[in-house]
């Protein structure tokens, strides 16, 4: 093993990447603690562009099979360029990059605490789409105050081949979401493969109809809502993430987008509690405060658990050292 190399810049030598794995309400996060590529000393936006354009193989290595899965979200820790922040973080998965990731931010804070890198219970994370404030409520529970969220469009009707007209809202919660109550099948774990197929069809239909987020951004998360199983929850969601895996957690950015829609419809007051259940039955407790220009600032509380710690190893003669990405749906 050549200790001087990283997965990013040494493709002709063996390398090791230090990681901590956790899950937040069932959804996994892999924090890259050391051994990531050298992205230079520019702004976070510039370093994000360098990662995406020059070191995309690092993302694939850290999250795709055989070291990862389509479910896994990677979190690369970087120096913040905003001095008020404790760290910067770039989120990604086996199919690409995420603006923000709610379950991932909770996982990052829990990981920093596990590593003894937090001086108190508060932490500020700089992400490519804004600053996220986090508070550790206990050893497991973290509240994040997410980036400002808003609904872009209400009651958008999209024609979906085989399904007919599906109506939903387009909203930003740190990623772009299409949110609908029109699921043709019950939002229940027994319907997981049908829900996945339906959500893919909706995603493709949105793309075909050129229904996007702001500035033509692709809507790459689809949320189907139904009644919760637990009497303590307000709603259950199935969330299709980019790449095709469903979110095992209630999706922090998705819950933020949901709050933005509820707030815009006058169905949830500032400070009022909303409990979002995931398709596996885990929960996020959420509320919001009023932000600027009609946006809301969501708070999301969930629990994360450390579940692994170690090194990813890359061997230069491994023909699939940067992962398997064949067969990925788009
Ligand atoms: O929690 O925001 C989230 C998230 C996005 C994709 C997977 N989880």
Short mmCIF file of C-alpha atoms and ligand atoms in Angstrom, two decimals:
data_model
loop_
_atom_site.label_atom_id
_atom_site.label_comp_id
_atom_site.label_asym_id
_atom_site.label_seq_id
_atom_site.Cartn_x
_atom_site.Cartn_y
_atom_site.Cartn_z
CA UNK A 1 0.00 0.00 0.00
CA UNK A 2 1.43 3.35 -0.98
CA UNK A 3 0.54 5.78 1.79
CA UNK A 4 1.35 8.82 -0.36
CA UNK A 5 -1.40 8.16 -2.84
CA UNK A 6 -5.10 8.94 -2.79
CA UNK A 7 -7.86 7.45 -4.88
CA UNK A 8 -8.15 10.73 -6.70
CA UNK A 9 -4.74 11.38 -8.04
CA UNK A 10 -2.90 8.05 -8.03
CA UNK A 11 -4.48 5.64 -10.46
CA UNK A 12 -1.24 3.77 -11.09
CA UNK A 13 -0.51 2.85 -7.46
CA UNK A 14 -2.42 1.21 -4.63
CA UNK A 15 -4.21 3.60 -2.25
CA UNK A 16 -6.35 3.71 0.88
CA UNK A 17 -9.26 5.95 1.82
CA UNK A 18 -10.32 6.33 5.44
CA UNK A 19 -14.06 6.09 6.02
CA UNK A 20 -16.72 6.00 8.73
CA UNK A 21 -20.07 4.44 7.85
CA UNK A 22 -23.30 5.28 9.65
CA UNK A 23 -27.00 5.07 9.00
CA UNK A 24 -29.62 7.68 9.67
CA UNK A 25 -33.04 6.17 10.24
CA UNK A 26 -31.95 3.30 7.99
CA UNK A 27 -30.29 5.26 5.16
CA UNK A 28 -26.50 4.83 4.96
CA UNK A 29 -23.86 7.57 4.85
CA UNK A 30 -20.17 6.99 4.18
CA UNK A 31 -18.03 9.89 5.40
CA UNK A 32 -14.65 10.19 3.67
CA UNK A 33 -12.40 11.19 6.53
CA UNK A 34 -9.02 11.11 4.74
CA UNK A 35 -7.52 10.02 1.43
CA UNK A 36 -9.78 12.02 -0.88
CA UNK A 37 -8.42 13.78 -3.96
CA UNK A 38 -6.57 17.08 -3.76
CA UNK A 39 -9.15 19.59 -4.99
CA UNK A 40 -6.90 22.64 -4.61
CA UNK A 41 -7.54 25.75 -2.55
CA UNK A 42 -10.38 27.42 -4.43
CA UNK A 43 -13.89 28.17 -3.27
CA UNK A 44 -16.15 25.24 -2.39
CA UNK A 45 -17.92 25.69 -5.75
CA UNK A 46 -14.58 25.49 -7.56
CA UNK A 47 -13.51 22.41 -5.60
CA UNK A 48 -16.87 20.77 -6.22
CA UNK A 49 -16.40 21.36 -9.97
CA UNK A 50 -12.90 19.85 -9.82
CA UNK A 51 -14.22 16.76 -8.04
CA UNK A 52 -17.03 16.35 -10.58
CA UNK A 53 -14.94 17.08 -13.69
CA UNK A 54 -11.55 15.58 -12.84
CA UNK A 55 -12.03 13.05 -10.04
CA UNK A 56 -15.42 11.54 -10.72
CA UNK A 57 -13.78 8.12 -10.52
CA UNK A 58 -13.23 8.83 -6.81
CA UNK A 59 -16.99 9.18 -6.29
CA UNK A 60 -17.60 5.92 -8.14
CA UNK A 61 -14.86 4.10 -6.22
CA UNK A 62 -16.26 5.20 -2.84
CA UNK A 63 -19.96 4.53 -3.46
CA UNK A 64 -20.47 1.95 -6.24
CA UNK A 65 -20.19 -1.81 -6.07
CA UNK A 66 -18.08 -3.64 -5.06
CA UNK A 67 -17.30 -1.25 -2.14
CA UNK A 68 -20.71 0.39 -1.94
CA UNK A 69 -24.29 0.14 -3.17
CA UNK A 70 -26.74 2.40 -5.00
CA UNK A 71 -28.32 3.18 -1.61
CA UNK A 72 -25.16 4.62 -0.09
CA UNK A 73 -24.55 8.38 0.10
CA UNK A 74 -20.92 9.49 0.25
CA UNK A 75 -19.87 12.63 2.11
CA UNK A 76 -16.47 14.12 1.33
CA UNK A 77 -15.26 16.38 4.13
CA UNK A 78 -13.38 19.48 2.92
CA UNK A 79 -12.02 22.71 4.37
CA UNK A 80 -14.84 25.27 4.49
CA UNK A 81 -14.22 28.57 2.73
CA UNK A 82 -16.86 30.17 4.96
CA UNK A 83 -14.95 30.82 8.18
CA UNK A 84 -18.13 30.47 10.27
CA UNK A 85 -18.39 26.76 9.34
CA UNK A 86 -16.76 23.80 11.06
CA UNK A 87 -16.42 21.80 7.85
CA UNK A 88 -17.58 21.73 4.26
CA UNK A 89 -19.11 18.61 2.78
CA UNK A 90 -19.87 17.42 -0.74
CA UNK A 91 -22.53 14.69 -1.00
CA UNK A 92 -22.73 12.12 -3.79
CA UNK A 93 -23.94 8.64 -4.57
CA UNK A 94 -23.25 5.97 -7.16
CA UNK A 95 -25.05 7.95 -9.86
CA UNK A 96 -23.88 11.54 -9.27
CA UNK A 97 -23.89 14.49 -6.88
CA UNK A 98 -26.47 15.77 -4.40
CA UNK A 99 -26.86 19.46 -3.52
CA UNK A 100 -27.63 18.67 0.09
CA UNK A 101 -28.53 15.49 1.91
CA UNK A 102 -30.53 15.64 5.13
CA UNK A 103 -29.92 12.13 6.40
CA UNK A 104 -26.29 12.53 5.28
CA UNK A 105 -25.83 15.77 7.25
CA UNK A 106 -27.12 14.00 10.38
CA UNK A 107 -24.69 11.17 9.62
CA UNK A 108 -21.78 13.61 9.16
CA UNK A 109 -22.43 15.32 12.52
CA UNK A 110 -22.71 11.95 14.27
CA UNK A 111 -19.46 10.86 12.63
CA UNK A 112 -17.64 14.05 13.65
CA UNK A 113 -18.81 13.48 17.23
CA UNK A 114 -17.71 9.84 17.06
CA UNK A 115 -14.25 10.99 15.95
CA UNK A 116 -14.08 13.56 18.76
CA UNK A 117 -13.95 16.39 16.23
CA UNK A 118 -16.80 18.48 17.66
CA UNK A 119 -16.02 20.98 20.39
CA UNK A 120 -19.67 21.36 21.49
CA UNK A 121 -23.13 20.30 20.45
CA UNK A 122 -23.41 22.81 17.60
CA UNK A 123 -21.89 22.42 14.16
CA UNK A 124 -22.10 24.40 10.92
CA UNK A 125 -21.75 22.55 7.63
CA UNK A 126 -21.03 24.35 4.36
CA UNK A 127 -22.57 22.54 1.38
CA UNK A 128 -22.56 23.54 -2.29
CA UNK A 129 -26.17 24.76 -1.89
CA UNK A 130 -25.85 26.61 1.40
CA UNK A 131 -25.07 26.41 5.10
CA UNK A 132 -26.70 23.84 7.34
CA UNK A 133 -26.72 24.32 11.12
CA UNK A 134 -26.75 21.20 13.24
CA UNK A 135 -27.39 20.60 16.93
CA UNK A 136 -26.71 17.32 18.69
CA UNK A 137 -29.68 16.68 20.95
CA UNK A 138 -28.20 13.50 22.44
CA UNK A 139 -25.66 10.81 21.54
CA UNK A 140 -27.84 9.64 18.64
CA UNK A 141 -30.20 12.45 17.83
CA UNK A 142 -29.31 15.45 15.67
CA UNK A 143 -31.42 18.37 14.47
CA UNK A 144 -30.38 20.08 11.26
CA UNK A 145 -31.62 23.45 10.13
CA UNK A 146 -31.60 22.91 6.40
CA UNK A 147 -31.09 25.36 3.55
CA UNK A 148 -34.06 27.58 2.67
CA UNK A 149 -36.73 25.58 0.88
CA UNK A 150 -39.63 26.57 -1.34
CA UNK A 151 -42.35 25.31 -3.62
CA UNK A 152 -41.79 26.26 -7.25
CA UNK A 153 -45.03 24.96 -8.81
CA UNK A 154 -48.32 23.61 -7.47
CA UNK A 155 -50.57 20.99 -9.11
CA UNK A 156 -48.40 20.19 -12.09
CA UNK A 157 -50.10 17.54 -14.25
CA UNK A 158 -47.83 15.12 -16.06
CA UNK A 159 -48.93 12.41 -18.47
CA UNK A 160 -47.25 9.16 -17.53
CA UNK A 161 -47.44 6.34 -20.04
CA UNK A 162 -49.46 3.43 -18.57
CA UNK A 163 -50.34 5.46 -15.44
CA UNK A 164 -52.29 8.37 -16.95
CA UNK A 165 -52.24 11.85 -15.42
CA UNK A 166 -50.27 12.27 -12.21
CA UNK A 167 -50.53 15.61 -10.44
CA UNK A 168 -47.98 16.92 -7.98
CA UNK A 169 -45.91 19.85 -6.80
CA UNK A 170 -42.34 20.78 -7.69
CA UNK A 171 -40.32 21.92 -4.69
CA UNK A 172 -36.74 22.58 -3.56
CA UNK A 173 -35.47 21.25 -0.23
CA UNK A 174 -31.74 21.20 -1.10
CA UNK A 175 -32.50 18.92 -4.08
CA UNK A 176 -35.38 19.08 -6.58
CA UNK A 177 -38.49 17.02 -5.82
CA UNK A 178 -41.76 16.12 -7.47
CA UNK A 179 -44.25 15.39 -4.67
CA UNK A 180 -47.51 13.61 -5.32
CA UNK A 181 -50.40 12.05 -3.40
CA UNK A 182 -51.49 10.29 -6.63
CA UNK A 183 -49.69 6.97 -6.17
CA UNK A 184 -51.56 4.32 -8.20
CA UNK A 185 -50.63 1.73 -5.55
CA UNK A 186 -50.66 2.02 -1.76
CA UNK A 187 -47.48 3.55 -0.31
CA UNK A 188 -46.63 0.39 1.61
CA UNK A 189 -43.45 -1.69 1.92
CA UNK A 190 -45.13 -4.65 0.19
CA UNK A 191 -45.38 -2.53 -2.98
CA UNK A 192 -41.71 -1.51 -3.03
CA UNK A 193 -40.85 -2.70 -6.53
CA UNK A 194 -44.05 -1.23 -8.02
CA UNK A 195 -43.43 2.06 -6.23
CA UNK A 196 -39.90 2.13 -7.63
CA UNK A 197 -41.19 1.49 -11.15
CA UNK A 198 -43.95 4.10 -10.83
CA UNK A 199 -41.53 6.71 -9.51
CA UNK A 200 -39.13 6.02 -12.39
CA UNK A 201 -41.93 6.42 -14.89
CA UNK A 202 -42.88 9.75 -13.32
CA UNK A 203 -39.28 10.91 -13.39
CA UNK A 204 -38.94 10.04 -17.07
CA UNK A 205 -42.29 11.67 -17.90
CA UNK A 206 -41.23 14.90 -16.16
CA UNK A 207 -38.03 14.91 -18.20
CA UNK A 208 -39.91 14.22 -21.45
CA UNK A 209 -42.35 17.05 -20.69
CA UNK A 210 -39.46 19.42 -19.81
CA UNK A 211 -40.86 19.94 -16.31
CA UNK A 212 -37.86 21.02 -14.27
CA UNK A 213 -36.70 22.87 -11.22
CA UNK A 214 -35.29 26.40 -11.53
CA UNK A 215 -32.86 27.08 -14.37
CA UNK A 216 -33.81 23.82 -16.08
CA UNK A 217 -32.47 21.66 -13.23
CA UNK A 218 -33.61 18.05 -13.52
CA UNK A 219 -36.10 16.87 -10.90
CA UNK A 220 -34.17 13.83 -9.73
CA UNK A 221 -36.11 12.89 -6.58
CA UNK A 222 -39.71 11.64 -6.70
CA UNK A 223 -41.87 11.44 -3.56
CA UNK A 224 -45.10 9.46 -3.31
CA UNK A 225 -47.19 10.08 -0.18
CA UNK A 226 -49.76 7.98 1.65
CA UNK A 227 -51.15 7.52 5.14
CA UNK A 228 -48.65 6.62 7.89
CA UNK A 229 -48.55 3.28 9.68
CA UNK A 230 -47.77 4.86 13.08
CA UNK A 231 -50.39 6.93 14.86
CA UNK A 232 -47.55 9.29 15.88
CA UNK A 233 -46.77 10.23 12.24
CA UNK A 234 -48.55 12.61 9.85
CA UNK A 235 -47.63 10.99 6.56
CA UNK A 236 -45.63 8.19 4.98
CA UNK A 237 -43.40 8.70 1.94
CA UNK A 238 -41.67 6.60 -0.64
CA UNK A 239 -38.72 8.56 -2.07
CA UNK A 240 -36.91 7.54 -5.24
CA UNK A 241 -33.35 8.88 -5.20
CA UNK A 242 -31.19 9.57 -8.26
CA UNK A 243 -29.71 6.25 -9.36
CA UNK A 244 -32.85 4.30 -8.53
CA UNK A 245 -32.57 3.34 -4.86
CA UNK A 246 -35.39 4.30 -2.49
CA UNK A 247 -34.55 6.30 0.60
CA UNK A 248 -34.71 4.13 3.71
CA UNK A 249 -35.03 7.29 5.81
CA UNK A 250 -37.88 9.79 5.34
CA UNK A 251 -35.38 11.90 3.30
CA UNK A 252 -34.31 15.15 4.93
CA UNK A 253 -34.36 17.26 1.79
CA UNK A 254 -37.61 15.56 0.75
CA UNK A 255 -39.22 16.32 4.09
CA UNK A 256 -38.03 19.93 3.66
CA UNK A 257 -39.69 20.08 0.24
CA UNK A 258 -42.87 18.62 1.79
CA UNK A 259 -42.85 21.29 4.53
CA UNK A 260 -42.47 23.98 1.85
CA UNK A 261 -45.62 22.67 0.12
CA UNK A 262 -47.58 22.38 3.38
CA UNK A 263 -46.53 25.91 4.35
CA UNK A 264 -47.47 27.31 0.93
CA UNK A 265 -50.91 25.66 1.21
CA UNK A 266 -51.43 27.07 4.73
CA UNK A 267 -51.63 23.52 6.10
CA UNK A 268 -48.70 23.79 8.54
CA UNK A 269 -47.91 26.83 10.68
CA UNK A 270 -44.37 27.95 11.55
CA UNK A 271 -43.12 25.91 14.52
CA UNK A 272 -45.83 23.27 14.12
CA UNK A 273 -44.55 19.70 14.31
CA UNK A 274 -44.70 17.36 11.31
CA UNK A 275 -43.68 13.72 11.62
CA UNK A 276 -42.67 12.15 8.34
CA UNK A 277 -42.52 8.37 8.22
CA UNK A 278 -40.33 6.53 5.73
CA UNK A 279 -41.39 3.49 3.77
CA UNK A 280 -39.50 1.31 6.30
CA UNK A 281 -41.28 2.98 9.23
CA UNK A 282 -38.47 5.22 10.52
CA UNK A 283 -39.32 8.84 11.28
CA UNK A 284 -38.04 12.40 11.04
CA UNK A 285 -39.62 15.08 13.23
CA UNK A 286 -39.79 18.36 11.35
CA UNK A 287 -40.95 21.96 11.63
CA UNK A 288 -40.03 25.24 9.96
CA UNK A 289 -39.49 28.93 10.52
CA UNK A 290 -40.27 31.61 7.99
CA UNK A 291 -37.32 32.56 5.76
CA UNK A 292 -36.91 35.26 3.13
CA UNK A 293 -38.89 35.77 -0.08
CA UNK A 294 -41.58 33.20 0.70
CA UNK A 295 -39.08 30.45 1.50
CA UNK A 296 -39.11 28.46 4.70
CA UNK A 297 -36.19 27.23 6.81
CA UNK A 298 -36.88 23.61 7.80
CA UNK A 299 -35.59 21.82 10.91
CA UNK A 300 -35.31 18.06 10.73
CA UNK A 301 -34.54 15.76 13.66
CA UNK A 302 -33.43 12.16 13.26
CA UNK A 303 -31.13 9.54 14.75
CA UNK A 304 -27.89 8.23 13.31
CA UNK A 305 -25.81 5.22 14.36
CA UNK A 306 -22.19 4.45 13.54
CA UNK A 307 -21.99 1.09 11.79
CA UNK A 308 -18.49 0.80 10.39
CA UNK A 309 -15.05 2.32 10.32
CA UNK A 310 -12.04 1.46 8.23
CA UNK A 311 -10.22 1.92 4.95
CA UNK A 312 -11.32 1.40 1.37
CA UNK A 313 -8.45 -0.06 -0.56
CA UNK A 314 -7.83 0.46 -4.26
CA UNK A 315 -5.38 -1.71 -6.14
CA UNK A 316 -3.99 -0.27 -9.33
CA UNK A 317 -4.24 -3.57 -11.20
CA UNK A 318 -7.89 -4.08 -10.26
CA UNK A 319 -9.82 -3.70 -13.55
CA UNK A 320 -12.89 -2.46 -11.66
CA UNK A 321 -11.12 -0.39 -9.04
CA UNK A 322 -13.52 2.53 -9.78
CA UNK A 323 -16.65 0.49 -9.35
CA UNK A 324 -19.36 -1.03 -11.49
CA UNK A 325 -21.75 1.44 -13.03
CA UNK A 326 -23.19 -0.67 -15.83
CA UNK A 327 -26.93 -0.98 -16.01
CA UNK A 328 -27.65 2.19 -14.09
CA UNK A 329 -31.08 3.56 -14.94
CA UNK A 330 -31.46 7.10 -16.13
O1 LIG B 1 -31.99 12.76 3.36
O2 LIG B 1 -31.95 14.45 1.97
C1 LIG B 1 -31.84 13.27 2.22
C2 LIG B 1 -31.49 12.34 1.13
C3 LIG B 1 -31.32 12.64 -0.19
C4 LIG B 1 -31.00 11.45 -0.83
C5 LIG B 1 -30.95 10.46 0.11
N1 LIG B 1 -31.26 11.02 1.31
#
